[in-house]
Coordinates of C-alpha atoms in Angstrom, one line a residue:
M18 CA 3.7 -9.3 -54.0
G19 CA 5.8 -6.6 -55.4
T20 CA 4.4 -6.8 -58.8
A21 CA 1.7 -5.2 -61.1
I22 CA -1.6 -6.9 -61.6
T23 CA -3.7 -6.2 -64.8
L24 CA -7.1 -7.6 -65.8
D25 CA -8.8 -7.6 -69.2
L26 CA -12.5 -8.6 -69.2
A27 CA -13.8 -9.2 -72.8
D28 CA -17.4 -10.4 -72.1
D29 CA -20.3 -8.2 -73.2
L30 CA -21.7 -7.8 -69.7
P31 CA -23.3 -4.8 -68.0
P32 CA -20.6 -2.2 -66.9
A33 CA -21.7 -2.5 -63.3
T34 CA -21.2 -6.3 -63.5
L35 CA -17.7 -5.9 -65.0
R36 CA -16.7 -3.4 -62.3
E37 CA -17.9 -5.7 -59.6
L38 CA -16.0 -8.6 -61.1
A39 CA -12.8 -6.5 -61.4
D40 CA -13.2 -5.3 -57.8
Q41 CA -13.5 -8.9 -56.7
V42 CA -10.3 -9.9 -58.5
F43 CA -8.3 -7.0 -57.1
A44 CA -9.7 -7.6 -53.6
W45 CA -8.5 -11.2 -53.8
M46 CA -5.1 -10.1 -54.9
R47 CA -4.8 -7.7 -52.0
E48 CA -5.9 -10.5 -49.7
V49 CA -3.2 -12.7 -51.1
D50 CA -0.6 -10.0 -50.8
A51 CA -1.5 -9.3 -47.1
R52 CA -1.3 -13.0 -46.3
F53 CA 1.7 -14.2 -48.3
S54 CA 4.0 -11.2 -48.8
T55 CA 7.5 -11.9 -47.5
Y56 CA 8.1 -8.1 -47.3
K57 CA 5.4 -7.5 -44.6
P58 CA 6.5 -8.7 -41.2
D59 CA 2.8 -9.0 -40.1
S60 CA 1.8 -11.3 -43.0
E61 CA 0.6 -14.7 -42.1
V62 CA 3.5 -16.4 -44.0
C63 CA 6.1 -14.3 -42.1
R64 CA 4.4 -15.0 -38.7
F65 CA 4.2 -18.7 -39.6
D66 CA 7.9 -18.7 -40.5
R67 CA 8.7 -17.2 -37.1
G68 CA 6.7 -19.8 -35.3
E69 CA 4.1 -17.3 -34.2
V70 CA 1.3 -19.3 -36.1
L71 CA 1.0 -23.0 -35.7
L72 CA 0.0 -25.2 -38.7
S73 CA -3.2 -26.0 -36.9
E74 CA -4.0 -22.3 -36.6
A75 CA -3.1 -21.4 -40.2
S76 CA -5.6 -20.3 -42.7
A77 CA -7.0 -22.8 -45.3
D78 CA -5.1 -20.9 -48.0
L79 CA -1.8 -21.1 -46.2
R80 CA -2.2 -24.8 -45.5
F81 CA -3.1 -25.4 -49.2
V82 CA 0.0 -23.5 -50.3
L83 CA 2.3 -25.3 -48.0
E84 CA 1.0 -28.7 -49.2
A85 CA 1.3 -27.6 -52.8
C86 CA 4.9 -26.5 -52.3
A87 CA 5.7 -29.8 -50.6
D88 CA 4.3 -31.7 -53.6
L89 CA 6.1 -29.5 -56.1
W90 CA 9.4 -30.0 -54.2
G91 CA 9.0 -33.7 -54.9
A92 CA 7.9 -33.2 -58.5
T93 CA 11.0 -31.1 -59.3
D94 CA 13.6 -33.2 -57.5
G95 CA 13.9 -30.6 -54.8
F96 CA 14.6 -27.7 -57.2
F97 CA 11.4 -25.9 -56.3
D98 CA 12.2 -25.3 -52.7
A99 CA 10.1 -22.7 -50.7
Y100 CA 12.9 -22.7 -48.1
A101 CA 15.8 -22.3 -50.5
T102 CA 16.7 -18.9 -49.0
G103 CA 16.7 -20.3 -45.5
R104 CA 13.3 -18.9 -44.7
L105 CA 9.8 -19.7 -46.0
D106 CA 9.1 -18.0 -49.3
P107 CA 6.4 -19.6 -51.4
S108 CA 6.3 -16.7 -53.9
G109 CA 7.3 -18.9 -56.8
F110 CA 4.0 -20.7 -56.5
V111 CA 1.7 -18.1 -54.9
K112 CA 1.7 -15.5 -57.6
G113 CA 0.6 -17.9 -60.3
W114 CA -1.8 -19.7 -58.0
A115 CA -3.5 -16.4 -57.0
A116 CA -4.0 -15.5 -60.7
Q117 CA -5.3 -19.0 -61.4
V118 CA -7.8 -18.7 -58.6
A119 CA -8.9 -15.3 -59.9
S120 CA -9.4 -16.7 -63.4
D121 CA -11.3 -19.7 -62.0
R122 CA -13.7 -17.4 -60.1
L123 CA -14.2 -15.2 -63.2
L124 CA -15.1 -18.3 -65.2
A125 CA -17.6 -19.5 -62.5
A126 CA -19.1 -16.0 -62.5
G127 CA -19.9 -16.1 -66.2
A128 CA -16.9 -14.1 -67.4
A129 CA -15.5 -16.7 -69.8
N130 CA -13.4 -14.4 -71.8
H131 CA -10.6 -12.8 -69.8
C132 CA -6.9 -12.3 -69.2
V133 CA -5.3 -12.1 -65.7
N134 CA -1.7 -10.9 -65.7
A135 CA 0.2 -11.1 -62.5
G136 CA 3.6 -9.6 -63.2
G137 CA 4.1 -11.5 -66.4
D138 CA 2.4 -14.7 -65.3
V139 CA -0.7 -14.8 -67.5
R140 CA -3.9 -16.8 -67.5
V141 CA -6.1 -16.4 -70.5
R142 CA -9.5 -17.9 -71.3
G143 CA -11.9 -17.5 -74.2
L144 CA -11.4 -14.7 -76.7
S145 CA -9.8 -11.3 -76.5
P146 CA -11.9 -8.1 -77.0
S147 CA -11.1 -8.3 -80.8
G148 CA -12.9 -11.7 -80.9
E149 CA -9.6 -13.5 -81.7
P150 CA -7.6 -15.8 -79.5
W151 CA -5.4 -14.0 -76.9
R152 CA -1.8 -13.2 -77.9
I153 CA 0.8 -13.3 -75.1
G154 CA 4.2 -11.8 -75.8
I155 CA 7.2 -13.3 -74.0
R156 CA 9.6 -10.5 -73.1
H157 CA 13.0 -10.5 -74.7
P158 CA 15.5 -11.2 -71.9
W159 CA 17.8 -8.4 -73.0
D160 CA 15.5 -5.9 -74.5
A161 CA 12.5 -4.8 -72.4
M162 CA 10.8 -3.2 -75.4
S163 CA 10.8 -6.4 -77.5
T164 CA 9.4 -9.9 -77.4
C165 CA 11.3 -13.1 -78.3
L166 CA 8.1 -15.2 -78.8
V167 CA 4.4 -14.5 -79.1
L168 CA 2.0 -17.2 -78.0
T169 CA -1.7 -17.5 -78.9
G170 CA -4.6 -19.5 -77.4
T171 CA -8.0 -19.5 -75.7
D172 CA -7.1 -21.5 -72.6
L173 CA -3.5 -21.0 -71.5
A174 CA -1.5 -20.6 -68.3
V175 CA 1.8 -18.9 -69.2
A176 CA 4.5 -18.4 -66.5
T177 CA 7.9 -16.9 -67.0
S178 CA 10.8 -16.9 -64.6
G179 CA 13.9 -14.9 -65.5
V180 CA 16.9 -12.9 -64.2
Y181 CA 16.4 -9.8 -66.3
E182 CA 14.5 -7.6 -63.7
R183 CA 15.5 -8.8 -60.3
G184 CA 18.9 -10.2 -61.1
R185 CA 19.8 -13.8 -60.1
H186 CA 17.3 -14.0 -57.3
V187 CA 16.5 -17.7 -57.9
L188 CA 18.8 -20.0 -55.9
D189 CA 20.0 -23.4 -56.8
P190 CA 19.0 -25.1 -53.5
R191 CA 21.6 -27.8 -53.8
R192 CA 24.5 -25.4 -54.0
G193 CA 22.9 -22.6 -52.0
A194 CA 24.0 -20.2 -54.6
P195 CA 22.3 -18.1 -57.4
A196 CA 21.3 -20.3 -60.3
S197 CA 23.1 -19.7 -63.6
G198 CA 23.0 -20.9 -67.2
L199 CA 19.4 -19.9 -68.1
R200 CA 18.3 -16.3 -68.7
S201 CA 14.6 -16.9 -69.1
V202 CA 12.2 -19.9 -68.7
T203 CA 8.6 -19.9 -69.8
V204 CA 6.3 -22.8 -69.1
V205 CA 2.8 -23.1 -70.7
G206 CA 0.2 -25.3 -69.1
T207 CA -3.3 -25.4 -67.7
D208 CA -2.7 -24.4 -64.1
L209 CA -0.7 -21.2 -63.5
G210 CA 0.5 -22.0 -60.1
V211 CA 2.1 -25.2 -61.3
A212 CA 3.5 -23.5 -64.4
D213 CA 5.0 -20.8 -62.2
A214 CA 6.7 -23.3 -59.9
Y215 CA 8.0 -25.4 -62.9
A216 CA 9.5 -22.3 -64.5
T217 CA 11.2 -21.4 -61.2
A218 CA 12.5 -24.9 -60.7
A219 CA 13.9 -25.1 -64.3
L220 CA 15.7 -21.8 -63.8
A221 CA 17.2 -23.1 -60.6
M222 CA 18.4 -26.2 -62.4
G223 CA 20.5 -24.2 -64.9
T224 CA 21.1 -25.8 -68.2
T225 CA 20.1 -29.3 -66.9
G226 CA 16.6 -27.8 -66.7
L227 CA 16.3 -28.1 -70.5
G228 CA 16.3 -31.9 -70.2
W229 CA 13.9 -31.8 -67.3
L230 CA 11.5 -29.6 -69.1
D231 CA 11.6 -32.0 -72.1
R232 CA 10.4 -34.8 -69.8
L233 CA 7.3 -33.0 -68.5
D234 CA 3.9 -34.4 -69.5
D235 CA 2.1 -33.4 -72.6
D236 CA 0.1 -30.7 -70.7
H237 CA 3.2 -28.6 -70.4
T238 CA 5.3 -26.9 -73.1
H239 CA 8.2 -24.5 -72.7
A240 CA 10.5 -21.9 -74.1
V241 CA 14.0 -21.2 -72.8
V242 CA 16.7 -18.6 -73.4
T243 CA 20.1 -19.4 -72.1
D244 CA 22.7 -17.0 -70.7
D245 CA 24.6 -17.1 -74.0
G246 CA 21.5 -16.2 -76.1
R247 CA 20.5 -19.6 -77.4
Q248 CA 16.7 -20.2 -77.6
Y249 CA 14.9 -23.6 -77.3
Y250 CA 11.2 -24.3 -77.3
S251 CA 8.9 -27.2 -77.4
A252 CA 7.6 -28.2 -80.9
A253 CA 4.0 -28.1 -79.5
I254 CA 4.3 -24.6 -77.9
P255 CA 1.3 -22.5 -79.2
L256 CA 3.2 -20.0 -81.2
T257 CA 1.3 -17.3 -83.1
D258 CA 1.3 -17.6 -86.9

C-alpha cells in the first residue's frame, strides 16, 4: 500500500508466540497489499476495475470493501468516493480496515495489549510495554520532527489524512479538483477503517468539513489543522495530560 507497517506487542507471552503473531500480522498486510494495491496491475482491485473480475467472482474481502465504500459514500454525502479519481481506489478505507482486522485478530488470539501502525493510522488496545496507556503523537503538518497533539488511551483507532507527504492527493469529488482548506484531519473512533474514511472525507470537504466533523456521533472525535495554521479539536478528544 506504499506505506510502512509497524507492530508493538506488549503482552508477556513466549517469544515464539509473539513471533508467530507478528508473522501473521505482516502476512495479512502483504495479502491486503497484493489484493488492493492500485500500483500493481495484477492486483484484484485493478483487475476488477478493468472488468476482468466480475463481482460474483470477487473475493469476500473485495466484496466487503466495495460494500463498505458504498455505505461510507452515503454517510459522507459523497465526499468519500472510491471513484473520485475516475478509477476504483478504495485506499482511503483499506489501510485502516486492514490494520483494524489485524488488531481484532491479535485480540482474539490473546494479545490484548498491542499497537498496529499502518502509515500513521494507528489502532491501540490495552497498555503499552511501560504498563501505561498508549501515547499516539499526531505529526505536526509543517514539521516532520514535531507533534501538534499527543493522544492517550487503551482502546483507540486514530486515523490521519493530510497533504504534507503526498501533496494534495485527496480530490473534492464534486469539483473534481484537489481539496484545499485543511492541512491535516485526524479522526479518533473505535473502528480504524471508518475513522480512516471519515478523515479522508473531511479533508475532501475543505473547511466545511469542520462542521461535518462536529456533527458526528459521540463515538468519534477529531483534530484539524487548516491551511492557514489554525487548530481545532473536539472537547472530548483523548489528549494526554
